[in-house]
Coordinates of C-alpha atoms in Angstrom, one line a residue:
M1 CA 102.1 54.7 72.9
P2 CA 103.7 51.3 73.2
G3 CA 103.0 49.5 76.5
T4 CA 99.9 51.5 77.1
D5 CA 97.0 49.5 78.7
P6 CA 94.1 49.7 76.3
A7 CA 91.7 49.6 79.2
A8 CA 93.2 52.9 80.6
E9 CA 92.6 54.7 77.2
R10 CA 90.1 57.5 76.9
I11 CA 86.9 56.1 75.4
R12 CA 84.1 58.2 73.8
V13 CA 80.9 56.9 72.5
R14 CA 77.9 58.1 70.6
Y15 CA 74.5 57.2 72.0
E16 CA 71.2 58.4 70.7
G17 CA 72.8 61.2 68.7
S18 CA 75.0 62.5 71.5
D19 CA 78.7 61.9 72.5
Y20 CA 79.8 60.8 76.0
S21 CA 82.9 59.8 77.7
A22 CA 82.5 56.2 78.7
E23 CA 83.9 53.1 80.6
P24 CA 83.4 49.5 79.6
V25 CA 81.4 47.3 82.0
A26 CA 81.4 43.5 82.2
K27 CA 84.3 43.1 79.8
G28 CA 82.6 45.3 77.2
A29 CA 79.1 43.9 77.4
A30 CA 77.9 47.4 78.3
F31 CA 79.1 50.9 78.8
E32 CA 78.8 53.4 81.7
I33 CA 78.4 56.7 80.0
F34 CA 78.9 60.1 81.8
S35 CA 77.3 63.5 81.5
V36 CA 78.0 66.9 83.1
T37 CA 74.3 67.9 82.9
P38 CA 71.2 65.9 83.8
V39 CA 69.8 63.9 80.9
D40 CA 66.7 61.9 80.8
G41 CA 67.4 58.3 82.0
F42 CA 70.7 59.2 83.8
L43 CA 71.4 58.5 87.4
P44 CA 73.5 60.6 89.9
N45 CA 77.1 59.6 89.7
P46 CA 78.0 58.4 93.2
R47 CA 81.9 58.6 92.8
P48 CA 83.2 61.1 95.3
G49 CA 84.6 64.2 93.6
A50 CA 83.3 63.3 90.1
R51 CA 83.3 66.1 87.6
K52 CA 80.6 64.5 85.6
L53 CA 77.6 64.2 88.0
Y54 CA 75.4 61.9 86.0
R55 CA 75.8 58.4 84.4
R56 CA 73.8 55.7 82.6
F57 CA 74.5 52.1 81.7
V58 CA 73.7 51.1 78.1
P59 CA 74.2 47.9 76.1
A60 CA 77.3 47.7 73.9
A61 CA 75.1 47.0 71.0
E62 CA 73.3 50.4 71.3
I63 CA 76.5 52.5 71.2
Y64 CA 79.0 53.5 68.6
V65 CA 82.6 53.9 69.8
I66 CA 84.2 57.1 68.3
E67 CA 87.4 57.2 70.2
G68 CA 89.4 54.5 72.1
R69 CA 89.8 50.7 72.0
P70 CA 87.3 49.1 74.4
P71 CA 87.5 45.4 75.1
V72 CA 85.7 43.1 72.6
P73 CA 83.3 40.9 74.5
Q74 CA 83.5 37.2 74.0
E75 CA 79.8 36.7 73.5
Q76 CA 77.8 37.6 70.4
P77 CA 74.7 39.8 70.6
L78 CA 71.2 38.6 69.9
S79 CA 70.7 38.9 66.1
A80 CA 67.4 39.4 64.2
P81 CA 66.7 40.0 60.5
V82 CA 65.4 43.6 61.2
S83 CA 64.0 45.2 58.1
R84 CA 61.2 47.6 57.1
G85 CA 58.8 44.8 57.6
L86 CA 60.3 43.6 61.0
S87 CA 61.3 46.4 63.4
W88 CA 62.9 46.0 66.7
S89 CA 59.5 46.7 68.4
S90 CA 58.1 43.8 66.3
V91 CA 60.8 41.6 67.6
H92 CA 59.9 42.5 71.1
Q93 CA 56.3 41.7 70.5
L94 CA 57.2 38.4 69.0
S95 CA 59.4 37.6 72.1
Q96 CA 56.4 38.2 74.4
S97 CA 53.9 35.7 73.0
S98 CA 53.8 32.2 71.8
H99 CA 53.2 31.6 68.2
A100 CA 52.1 28.4 66.3
D101 CA 52.7 29.9 62.9
D102 CA 55.7 31.1 61.1
G103 CA 56.2 33.7 63.8
G104 CA 57.1 31.0 66.1
L105 CA 59.9 29.7 63.7
L106 CA 61.2 33.3 63.4
V107 CA 61.3 34.0 67.1
A108 CA 63.0 30.7 67.8
R109 CA 65.7 31.5 65.1
I110 CA 66.2 34.9 66.8
R111 CA 66.4 33.3 70.2
L112 CA 69.0 30.6 69.2
S113 CA 71.4 33.3 68.0
A114 CA 72.1 33.8 71.7
K115 CA 74.5 31.0 72.7
V116 CA 76.5 30.0 75.8
S117 CA 80.0 28.7 75.3
R118 CA 82.8 27.8 77.6
G119 CA 83.6 30.8 79.9
T120 CA 80.5 32.7 79.2
R121 CA 79.6 34.7 82.3
M122 CA 76.2 33.8 83.7
V123 CA 74.0 35.6 86.2
K124 CA 71.1 34.8 88.3
V125 CA 69.2 37.6 90.2
L126 CA 68.5 36.8 93.9
S127 CA 66.4 38.0 96.7
G128 CA 67.7 38.2 100.2
R129 CA 66.3 34.8 101.0
Q130 CA 68.0 33.3 98.0
L131 CA 71.3 35.0 98.9
A132 CA 71.2 33.3 102.3
G133 CA 70.5 30.1 100.6
Q134 CA 73.6 30.4 98.3
L135 CA 75.7 31.1 101.3
H136 CA 74.4 27.9 102.9
G137 CA 75.1 25.7 99.9
W138 CA 72.6 26.3 97.2
L139 CA 74.0 25.8 93.7
P140 CA 73.2 27.5 90.3
Q141 CA 69.8 26.2 89.3
G142 CA 66.8 27.0 87.1
F143 CA 66.4 30.3 85.2
C144 CA 69.6 32.3 84.5
Y145 CA 71.0 34.8 81.9
R146 CA 74.1 35.7 80.1
E147 CA 75.8 38.7 81.8
Y148 CA 76.2 40.1 78.2
D149 CA 72.4 40.5 77.9
T150 CA 71.9 42.0 81.3
A151 CA 75.0 44.0 82.1
H152 CA 73.2 47.3 81.4
L153 CA 70.5 46.5 84.2
R154 CA 72.1 47.9 87.3
T155 CA 69.3 49.1 89.7
P156 CA 66.8 47.0 91.8
A157 CA 64.0 48.4 89.7
E158 CA 65.7 47.4 86.4
L159 CA 66.7 44.0 87.7
S160 CA 63.2 43.2 89.0
V161 CA 62.3 41.8 85.6
L162 CA 64.8 39.0 86.3
R163 CA 63.7 38.0 89.7
S164 CA 62.5 34.4 90.3
D165 CA 61.2 34.7 93.9
G166 CA 57.7 36.0 93.1
D167 CA 58.5 39.5 94.4
D168 CA 59.4 41.1 91.0
G169 CA 57.2 44.1 91.9
R170 CA 59.0 45.0 95.2
A171 CA 61.0 48.3 95.5
D172 CA 64.0 47.1 97.5
P173 CA 66.9 49.3 98.2
A174 CA 69.2 46.5 96.9
V175 CA 69.0 43.4 95.0
F176 CA 71.6 40.5 94.8
A177 CA 72.9 38.3 92.0
L178 CA 75.0 35.1 91.7
R179 CA 77.6 35.4 88.9
W180 CA 79.6 32.5 87.5
R181 CA 81.2 31.2 84.4
A182 CA 79.8 28.5 82.1
V183 CA 81.7 25.2 81.7
D184 CA 79.9 24.0 78.7
S185 CA 76.8 24.7 76.6
L186 CA 75.5 21.3 77.5
D187 CA 74.7 22.7 81.0
Y188 CA 72.0 25.1 79.6
Q189 CA 68.8 24.8 77.7
V190 CA 66.4 27.3 76.1
P191 CA 63.0 27.0 77.8
F192 CA 61.0 26.7 74.7
A193 CA 57.3 25.6 75.0
G194 CA 58.0 22.3 73.2
D195 CA 60.4 21.1 76.0
Y196 CA 58.9 23.0 79.0
A197 CA 55.1 23.0 78.1
G198 CA 54.3 22.2 81.7
L199 CA 55.9 25.4 83.0
T200 CA 54.1 27.5 80.2
R201 CA 50.7 26.1 81.5
M202 CA 51.4 26.3 85.1
P203 CA 48.4 27.9 87.0
P204 CA 49.3 31.2 88.7
A205 CA 48.6 29.7 92.1
D206 CA 51.2 27.0 91.6
R207 CA 54.1 29.2 90.5
L208 CA 56.4 32.0 91.7
G209 CA 57.8 34.8 89.6
S210 CA 56.7 35.8 86.2
P211 CA 55.0 33.3 83.8
V212 CA 57.2 31.2 81.4
L213 CA 56.3 32.3 77.9
G214 CA 57.9 29.4 76.0
T215 CA 59.7 31.7 73.5
G216 CA 63.0 31.6 75.4
F217 CA 62.7 35.3 76.4
T218 CA 61.9 36.7 79.7
P219 CA 58.6 38.5 80.2
S220 CA 59.2 42.3 79.9
G221 CA 57.3 45.3 78.6
Q222 CA 60.5 47.0 77.5
H223 CA 63.5 44.6 77.2
V224 CA 64.3 41.6 74.8
I225 CA 66.3 39.4 77.1
P226 CA 67.1 35.7 76.2
E227 CA 66.7 33.4 79.2
F228 CA 68.2 30.0 79.9
V229 CA 67.5 27.2 82.3
T230 CA 70.0 24.8 83.8
A231 CA 69.7 21.5 82.0
N232 CA 66.7 19.5 83.4
L233 CA 66.5 22.4 85.9
A234 CA 69.3 20.5 87.7
D235 CA 72.0 22.0 90.0
L236 CA 75.3 23.0 88.5
P237 CA 78.5 22.8 90.4
L238 CA 80.0 26.3 91.3
T239 CA 83.0 27.3 89.2
A240 CA 86.1 28.8 90.8
F241 CA 85.8 32.3 91.9
A242 CA 82.0 32.7 91.3
E243 CA 80.7 35.9 93.0
L244 CA 77.7 37.0 95.0
V245 CA 77.1 40.7 94.3
A246 CA 74.7 43.4 95.3
Y247 CA 73.2 46.3 93.2
T248 CA 72.1 49.5 94.9
E249 CA 69.5 52.2 93.8
D250 CA 72.3 54.3 92.4
G251 CA 73.5 51.5 90.2
T252 CA 76.5 50.6 92.3
E253 CA 77.8 47.1 92.0
V254 CA 79.3 45.6 95.4
V255 CA 81.1 42.3 95.3
L256 CA 80.0 40.7 98.6
Y257 CA 81.5 37.1 98.5
R258 CA 83.8 35.1 96.2
Y259 CA 83.7 31.3 96.1
L260 CA 87.0 29.7 97.1
P261 CA 86.8 26.2 95.6
E262 CA 89.6 24.5 97.5
Q263 CA 88.1 25.6 100.8
R264 CA 84.5 24.9 99.7
A265 CA 83.6 28.4 101.1
W266 CA 82.4 31.8 100.3
G267 CA 84.9 34.4 101.4
R268 CA 83.8 38.0 102.3
M269 CA 84.9 40.8 100.1
F270 CA 83.1 43.9 101.3
G271 CA 83.8 46.4 103.9
P272 CA 81.8 47.6 106.8
Q273 CA 80.1 50.4 104.9
W274 CA 78.0 47.8 103.1
R275 CA 76.6 46.0 106.1
W276 CA 73.2 47.7 105.6
L277 CA 72.7 45.6 102.5
F278 CA 72.0 42.6 104.8
A279 CA 68.9 44.1 106.5
A280 CA 66.7 41.9 104.3
V281 CA 68.9 38.8 104.3
P282 CA 67.6 36.3 106.9
G283 CA 70.0 34.6 109.3
I284 CA 73.3 36.0 107.8
A285 CA 75.7 37.9 110.1
P286 CA 77.5 40.4 107.7
E287 CA 80.7 40.3 109.8
Q288 CA 81.2 36.5 109.2
E289 CA 84.3 36.0 107.1
Y290 CA 83.7 32.6 105.7
F291 CA 80.7 30.5 104.9
M292 CA 81.6 26.8 104.5
I293 CA 79.1 25.0 102.2
P294 CA 78.4 21.3 102.5
P295 CA 79.1 18.7 99.7
A296 CA 76.2 18.4 97.3
P297 CA 74.9 15.3 95.4
T298 CA 75.8 17.0 92.1
K299 CA 79.5 17.1 91.6
L300 CA 82.1 18.1 89.1
M301 CA 84.3 15.1 88.4
G302 CA 87.6 14.6 86.5
R303 CA 89.9 11.8 85.5
H304 CA 93.6 11.9 86.1
R305 CA 95.9 9.0 85.1
G306 CA 93.0 6.5 85.2
Q307 CA 91.6 7.7 88.6
D308 CA 88.4 9.7 89.1
Y309 CA 88.5 12.7 91.4
E310 CA 86.3 15.5 92.4
A311 CA 87.3 18.5 90.2
I312 CA 87.4 22.2 90.0
A313 CA 86.5 24.2 86.9
D314 CA 88.1 27.6 86.2
P315 CA 86.8 28.3 82.7
P316 CA 87.7 28.8 80.0
G317 CA 91.0 27.0 80.2
E318 CA 91.8 25.4 83.6
F319 CA 90.2 22.2 84.9
R320 CA 92.0 20.5 87.8
V321 CA 91.7 18.0 90.6
L322 CA 90.1 19.5 93.8
A323 CA 93.0 19.6 96.3
K324 CA 94.0 22.0 99.1
T325 CA 97.7 21.6 98.4
R326 CA 98.9 23.3 95.2
A327 CA 101.3 20.4 94.4
A328 CA 98.2 18.1 94.1
R329 CA 96.1 20.3 91.8
Y330 CA 96.7 18.1 88.7
A331 CA 95.0 19.0 85.4
V332 CA 92.4 16.5 84.6
E333 CA 92.3 14.6 81.2
T334 CA 88.4 14.4 81.1
L335 CA 85.8 16.4 83.0
Y336 CA 82.1 15.5 83.7
R337 CA 79.2 16.6 85.8
R338 CA 77.7 13.8 87.9
T339 CA 74.0 14.3 88.8
P340 CA 71.8 11.8 90.6
Y341 CA 68.5 11.0 89.2
V342 CA 65.6 9.1 90.7
T343 CA 62.0 8.3 89.9
W344 CA 59.2 8.8 92.5
R345 CA 55.6 7.9 91.7
R346 CA 56.6 7.6 88.0
V347 CA 57.9 11.2 88.0
P348 CA 61.5 11.7 87.0
C349 CA 63.5 13.9 89.3
T350 CA 67.0 15.0 90.2
V351 CA 68.3 14.6 93.8
V352 CA 69.4 17.8 95.4
R353 CA 69.9 16.6 98.9
D354 CA 70.4 13.1 100.4
E355 CA 69.5 12.6 104.0
G356 CA 69.7 8.8 104.1
E357 CA 66.1 7.7 104.6
W358 CA 64.8 10.9 102.8
L359 CA 65.7 12.5 99.5
R360 CA 65.0 16.0 98.4
V361 CA 64.0 15.7 94.8
R362 CA 63.3 18.3 92.0
L363 CA 61.1 17.7 89.1
I364 CA 62.9 17.9 85.8
R365 CA 59.8 18.7 83.7
P366 CA 57.2 20.2 86.1
D367 CA 53.6 20.4 85.2
A368 CA 50.4 20.9 87.2
E369 CA 49.6 17.1 87.3
S370 CA 53.0 16.1 88.6
V371 CA 53.3 18.9 91.0
T372 CA 50.0 17.8 92.6
Q373 CA 50.9 14.1 92.4
L374 CA 54.1 14.6 94.4
G375 CA 52.8 17.4 96.6
A376 CA 55.8 19.5 95.4
S377 CA 56.3 23.1 96.3
C378 CA 57.6 25.9 94.1
I379 CA 60.6 27.4 95.7
E380 CA 61.5 29.9 92.8
R381 CA 60.4 30.3 89.2
G382 CA 60.4 26.9 87.5
I383 CA 61.8 25.1 90.5
Y384 CA 59.6 22.5 92.3
E385 CA 60.9 20.3 95.0
T386 CA 59.6 17.9 97.7
W387 CA 60.9 15.3 100.1
A388 CA 60.5 11.6 99.1
P389 CA 61.0 8.6 101.3
R390 CA 64.0 6.7 99.8
A391 CA 62.2 3.4 100.0
E392 CA 59.4 4.5 97.8
T393 CA 61.7 5.8 95.0
A394 CA 63.1 3.8 92.1
G395 CA 66.0 3.8 89.7
Y396 CA 68.5 5.9 91.7
R397 CA 71.3 6.4 89.4
D398 CA 74.2 8.8 88.8
V399 CA 74.2 10.4 85.3
D400 CA 77.5 11.7 84.0
T401 CA 77.5 14.6 81.5
E402 CA 80.9 14.6 79.9
Y403 CA 82.4 17.8 78.5
D404 CA 84.6 18.3 75.5
L405 CA 87.8 19.8 76.8
G406 CA 89.0 20.7 73.3
P407 CA 90.2 24.3 72.5
A408 CA 87.8 26.9 73.7
V409 CA 87.3 30.3 72.1
A410 CA 89.4 32.5 74.2
P411 CA 88.0 35.9 75.3
V412 CA 89.4 38.8 73.3
S413 CA 91.0 41.6 75.3

């Protein structure tokens, strides 16, 4: 009927030979499918009064829509030249080991089919300690994923493969995640062995989390999940309305906080029934409404009428001057990320905190030798930091990464 919201239409899908009613998840990246009877792999449906008592989350690429018009996701799925000689299980095997022969070229070609563009929804799985860090000013950093590739993973057990804190085997009742939108593909790199060889060779005693394979895929005995790192492992400024979320054992997603850029604060979004989620979050009072975060050395900057201002990104289409009053939120003509770099003991680093006489520095290409040389500590998978006396560092400079603000590919509704 004219005027009907497509999102409200009945959707039925076919999955593994059976038909199910379904609802799109993460703008069509995955589907929540429902069953009246218990089926292997399905979870209890926690919705009060639900007629279909079981549900499962599946990737959009694994289902066939037989009725309805679900949203078309902005992102493209991972693609591989699957044939009789190259099954999907073979692709998984290739993703889990490094190859110096033609297999390496093939797995790299498959991996590069997963791309980030302006507006791509990115996620980073967090422990309780990391959630507390985000609320106190940590920024997106290190290993992360497209939501498109992970939206079907909804329980702590399923999401454990993406944890970076070294506790990937823990059976927590809830796990957390940071979700934001990409400003530009320039902010993300594929952690291939050629660029991040030091991480692939890091001794187990010097790392947290799962090993870095160098194929661009996360280690997993079941999934083929492309992984990214923030460029040079540096911080990225938060985009407008980024979210901190929790996932419970029954697959429920709870939005905990939303980032309010003009206030430089995380605003609480959850009700009192979810306070139990914070039992494993150190130093956070769940009744606190706002968490103000301090300015960081890495900033998003924009130019308006010849003047440089701190800016806000609201991808894919809005980039404006950071201002509390609406009348001063001018659109910027150019946009760039400003990141401070420094060299200490001949090791290049980014600056993540500036305390005057002391700088908190992060290695941009960690390896066992440089980690030992600087006495750096691994704070999460791939991230190595230490304090450096400012007087002993050299070459402190701001490096600007300018973005192309030309037309973006708009998400399809």
